[in-house]
PDB file of C-alpha atoms in Angstrom:
ATOM      1  CA  GLN A 152     -25.377  34.121  24.118  1.00 88.00           C
ATOM      2  CA  VAL A 153     -22.803  31.549  23.838  1.00 94.00           C
ATOM      3  CA  GLN A 154     -20.191  32.393  21.265  1.00 97.00           C
ATOM      4  CA  LEU A 155     -17.478  29.769  20.272  1.00 98.00           C
ATOM      5  CA  LEU A 156     -14.934  30.541  17.815  1.00 98.00           C
ATOM      6  CA  GLU A 157     -12.427  27.633  16.612  1.00 98.00           C
ATOM      7  CA  SER A 158      -9.149  28.301  15.085  1.00 98.00           C
ATOM      8  CA  GLY A 159      -6.000  26.296  14.223  1.00 98.00           C
ATOM      9  CA  GLY A 160      -7.354  23.789  11.605  1.00 97.00           C
ATOM     10  CA  GLY A 161      -5.386  23.194   8.339  1.00 98.00           C
ATOM     11  CA  SER A 162      -3.752  20.613   6.054  1.00 98.00           C
ATOM     12  CA  VAL A 163      -1.036  18.391   7.564  1.00 98.00           C
ATOM     13  CA  GLN A 164       0.608  14.865   6.550  1.00 98.00           C
ATOM     14  CA  ALA A 165      -0.063  11.904   8.465  1.00 98.00           C
ATOM     15  CA  GLY A 166       1.916  11.666  11.704  1.00 98.00           C
ATOM     16  CA  GLU A 167       2.030  15.324  11.991  1.00 98.00           C
ATOM     17  CA  SER A 168       0.423  17.443  14.734  1.00 98.00           C
ATOM     18  CA  LEU A 169      -2.148  20.232  14.924  1.00 98.00           C
ATOM     19  CA  ASN A 170      -3.364  22.270  17.749  1.00 98.00           C
ATOM     20  CA  LEU A 171      -6.948  23.549  17.875  1.00 98.00           C
ATOM     21  CA  THR A 172      -8.220  26.464  20.074  1.00 98.00           C
ATOM     22  CA  CYS A 173     -11.864  27.300  20.958  1.00 98.00           C
ATOM     23  CA  ALA A 174     -12.234  30.887  22.175  1.00 98.00           C
ATOM     24  CA  ALA A 175     -15.407  31.073  24.124  1.00 98.00           C
ATOM     25  CA  SER A 176     -17.438  34.054  25.352  1.00 97.00           C
ATOM     26  CA  GLY A 177     -20.916  35.432  25.990  1.00 96.00           C
ATOM     27  CA  TYR A 178     -21.343  33.089  29.085  1.00 97.00           C
ATOM     28  CA  ASN A 179     -19.634  32.060  32.425  1.00 96.00           C
ATOM     29  CA  PHE A 180     -17.108  29.808  30.926  1.00 96.00           C
ATOM     30  CA  ARG A 181     -16.686  27.734  34.225  1.00 95.00           C
ATOM     31  CA  SER A 182     -20.496  27.125  34.565  1.00 95.00           C
ATOM     32  CA  CYS A 183     -20.512  24.231  32.037  1.00 95.00           C
ATOM     33  CA  GLY A 184     -18.708  21.518  30.328  1.00 96.00           C
ATOM     34  CA  ILE A 185     -17.153  22.033  26.866  1.00 97.00           C
ATOM     35  CA  GLY A 186     -15.685  19.703  24.317  1.00 97.00           C
ATOM     36  CA  TRP A 187     -14.727  18.993  20.843  1.00 98.00           C
ATOM     37  CA  TYR A 188     -16.734  17.086  18.218  1.00 98.00           C
ATOM     38  CA  ARG A 189     -15.940  16.298  14.588  1.00 98.00           C
ATOM     39  CA  GLN A 190     -17.718  15.504  11.516  1.00 98.00           C
ATOM     40  CA  ALA A 191     -16.084  13.887   8.485  1.00 97.00           C
ATOM     41  CA  PRO A 192     -17.637  14.191   4.996  1.00 92.00           C
ATOM     42  CA  GLY A 193     -20.563  11.909   4.658  1.00 93.00           C
ATOM     43  CA  GLY A 194     -20.433  10.938   8.456  1.00 96.00           C
ATOM     44  CA  ARG A 195     -22.123  11.982  11.556  1.00 96.00           C
ATOM     45  CA  ARG A 196     -20.935  14.377  14.181  1.00 97.00           C
ATOM     46  CA  GLU A 197     -19.046  12.490  16.698  1.00 97.00           C
ATOM     47  CA  LEU A 198     -17.440  13.099  20.109  1.00 96.00           C
ATOM     48  CA  VAL A 199     -13.640  13.683  20.201  1.00 98.00           C
ATOM     49  CA  SER A 200     -13.283  14.912  23.795  1.00 97.00           C
ATOM     50  CA  ILE A 201     -15.134  16.653  26.661  1.00 97.00           C
ATOM     51  CA  ALA A 202     -13.592  18.797  29.599  1.00 97.00           C
ATOM     52  CA  LYS A 203     -16.211  18.573  32.373  1.00 95.00           C
ATOM     53  CA  THR A 204     -16.689  21.268  35.009  1.00 93.00           C
ATOM     54  CA  ASP A 205     -15.278  18.878  37.631  1.00 92.00           C
ATOM     55  CA  GLY A 206     -11.995  18.743  35.913  1.00 92.00           C
ATOM     56  CA  THR A 207     -12.374  15.374  34.435  1.00 95.00           C
ATOM     57  CA  LYS A 208     -11.903  14.532  30.685  1.00 97.00           C
ATOM     58  CA  THR A 209     -13.222  12.042  28.398  1.00 96.00           C
ATOM     59  CA  TYR A 210     -11.997  11.030  24.983  1.00 98.00           C
ATOM     60  CA  ALA A 211     -13.203   8.924  22.060  1.00 97.00           C
ATOM     61  CA  ASP A 212     -11.467   5.559  21.845  1.00 98.00           C
ATOM     62  CA  SER A 213     -10.185   6.663  18.414  1.00 97.00           C
ATOM     63  CA  VAL A 214      -8.015   9.469  19.858  1.00 98.00           C
ATOM     64  CA  LYS A 215      -7.036   8.157  23.204  1.00 98.00           C
ATOM     65  CA  GLY A 216      -3.301   8.567  23.454  1.00 97.00           C
ATOM     66  CA  ARG A 217      -3.053  10.737  20.500  1.00 98.00           C
ATOM     67  CA  PHE A 218      -5.225  13.734  21.603  1.00 98.00           C
ATOM     68  CA  THR A 219      -5.045  15.921  24.770  1.00 98.00           C
ATOM     69  CA  VAL A 220      -7.552  18.584  25.827  1.00 98.00           C
ATOM     70  CA  PHE A 221      -6.783  21.482  27.964  1.00 97.00           C
ATOM     71  CA  ARG A 222      -9.402  23.695  29.541  1.00 96.00           C
ATOM     72  CA  ASP A 223      -8.115  27.145  30.508  1.00 95.00           C
ATOM     73  CA  ASN A 224     -10.703  28.820  32.755  1.00 94.00           C
ATOM     74  CA  ALA A 225      -8.614  31.889  33.100  1.00 95.00           C
ATOM     75  CA  GLU A 226      -8.594  32.582  29.388  1.00 97.00           C
ATOM     76  CA  ASN A 227     -11.799  31.010  28.581  1.00 97.00           C
ATOM     77  CA  THR A 228     -10.301  28.772  26.009  1.00 98.00           C
ATOM     78  CA  LEU A 229     -10.391  25.088  25.218  1.00 98.00           C
ATOM     79  CA  ILE A 230      -7.324  23.780  23.354  1.00 98.00           C
ATOM     80  CA  LEU A 231      -7.116  20.343  21.510  1.00 98.00           C
ATOM     81  CA  LEU A 232      -3.600  19.061  20.939  1.00 98.00           C
ATOM     82  CA  MET A 233      -3.542  16.478  18.327  1.00 98.00           C
ATOM     83  CA  THR A 234      -0.602  14.275  17.670  1.00 98.00           C
ATOM     84  CA  SER A 235       0.236  11.408  15.400  1.00 98.00           C
ATOM     85  CA  LEU A 236      -2.591  12.500  13.004  1.00 98.00           C
ATOM     86  CA  LYS A 237      -4.188   9.952  10.696  1.00 98.00           C
ATOM     87  CA  THR A 238      -6.022  10.316   7.401  1.00 97.00           C
ATOM     88  CA  GLU A 239      -9.051   9.228   9.295  1.00 97.00           C
ATOM     89  CA  ASP A 240      -9.082  12.334  11.549  1.00 98.00           C
ATOM     90  CA  THR A 241      -9.941  14.497   8.526  1.00 98.00           C
ATOM     91  CA  ALA A 242     -12.975  16.341   9.531  1.00 98.00           C
ATOM     92  CA  VAL A 243     -14.481  19.552  10.450  1.00 98.00           C
ATOM     93  CA  TYR A 244     -13.813  20.090  14.248  1.00 98.00           C
ATOM     94  CA  TYR A 245     -16.595  21.814  16.265  1.00 98.00           C
ATOM     95  CA  CYS A 246     -16.429  23.188  19.781  1.00 98.00           C
ATOM     96  CA  ALA A 247     -19.425  22.680  21.762  1.00 97.00           C
ATOM     97  CA  ALA A 248     -20.584  24.168  25.237  1.00 97.00           C
ATOM     98  CA  ASP A 249     -22.853  22.335  27.514  1.00 93.00           C
ATOM     99  CA  PRO A 250     -22.066  19.207  25.048  1.00 92.00           C
ATOM    100  CA  HIS A 251     -23.969  16.593  27.248  1.00 88.00           C
ATOM    101  CA  PRO A 252     -25.841  16.685  30.573  1.00 87.00           C
ATOM    102  CA  SER A 253     -22.985  14.581  32.111  1.00 86.00           C
ATOM    103  CA  SER A 254     -20.533  17.284  31.328  1.00 88.00           C
ATOM    104  CA  GLY A 255     -21.770  19.428  33.935  1.00 87.00           C
ATOM    105  CA  GLY A 256     -24.573  21.879  34.666  1.00 86.00           C
ATOM    106  CA  PHE A 257     -26.311  24.415  32.385  1.00 93.00           C
ATOM    107  CA  CYS A 258     -24.345  27.147  30.887  1.00 95.00           C
ATOM    108  CA  PHE A 259     -24.862  30.484  32.728  1.00 94.00           C
ATOM    109  CA  THR A 260     -24.810  34.095  32.028  1.00 94.00           C
ATOM    110  CA  HIS A 261     -24.824  37.045  34.401  1.00 91.00           C
ATOM    111  CA  THR A 262     -28.688  37.016  33.722  1.00 93.00           C
ATOM    112  CA  GLY A 263     -29.432  33.613  34.257  1.00 93.00           C
ATOM    113  CA  ARG A 264     -29.464  30.075  33.026  1.00 94.00           C
ATOM    114  CA  LEU A 265     -29.063  29.246  29.273  1.00 94.00           C
ATOM    115  CA  PRO A 266     -31.211  26.596  27.508  1.00 93.00           C
ATOM    116  CA  ARG A 267     -29.801  23.221  27.466  1.00 91.00           C
ATOM    117  CA  GLY A 268     -27.061  22.566  25.029  1.00 90.00           C
ATOM    118  CA  PRO A 269     -25.043  21.744  22.912  1.00 95.00           C
ATOM    119  CA  HIS A 270     -24.055  25.348  21.883  1.00 96.00           C
ATOM    120  CA  TRP A 271     -22.110  24.863  18.765  1.00 97.00           C
ATOM    121  CA  GLY A 272     -19.282  26.848  17.058  1.00 98.00           C
ATOM    122  CA  LYS A 273     -18.944  27.086  13.406  1.00 98.00           C
ATOM    123  CA  GLY A 274     -15.996  24.607  13.174  1.00 98.00           C
ATOM    124  CA  THR A 275     -12.499  24.513  11.559  1.00 98.00           C
ATOM    125  CA  GLN A 276     -11.208  22.134   8.764  1.00 98.00           C
ATOM    126  CA  VAL A 277      -8.642  19.480   9.580  1.00 98.00           C
ATOM    127  CA  THR A 278      -7.378  17.588   6.617  1.00 98.00           C
ATOM    128  CA  VAL A 279      -4.733  14.771   7.005  1.00 98.00           C
ATOM    129  CA  SER A 280      -2.977  13.383   3.901  1.00 98.00           C
ATOM    130  CA  SER A 281      -0.885  10.348   3.486  1.00 95.00           C
TER     131      SER A 281
END
């Protein structure tokens, strides 16, 4: 069973930085892609960044140049470095394993293949004030 635990959220001023961490367990971390999504109040959940199994990374246009994602396969961790934060970055940030078929294959455990994702964490709140 995929378990994703996000941490690092908080309240900051515009222009400041935050680092989010997603600790993954319950599956073979290297077997599938993993990424960050966010959902602002009243808004839809949207892609922030994906770290694919082939090593490539994708970013939403709104965060390019400000956010960087790191995938640590040794520690089963996904980190999102967020700089130059804006008020519009305020949202709940979610970690997702197997977020999209283009991110890599299915997630696997030692017993076999998991259902198609995304598999979600519970999220961490990021609030950016002006």
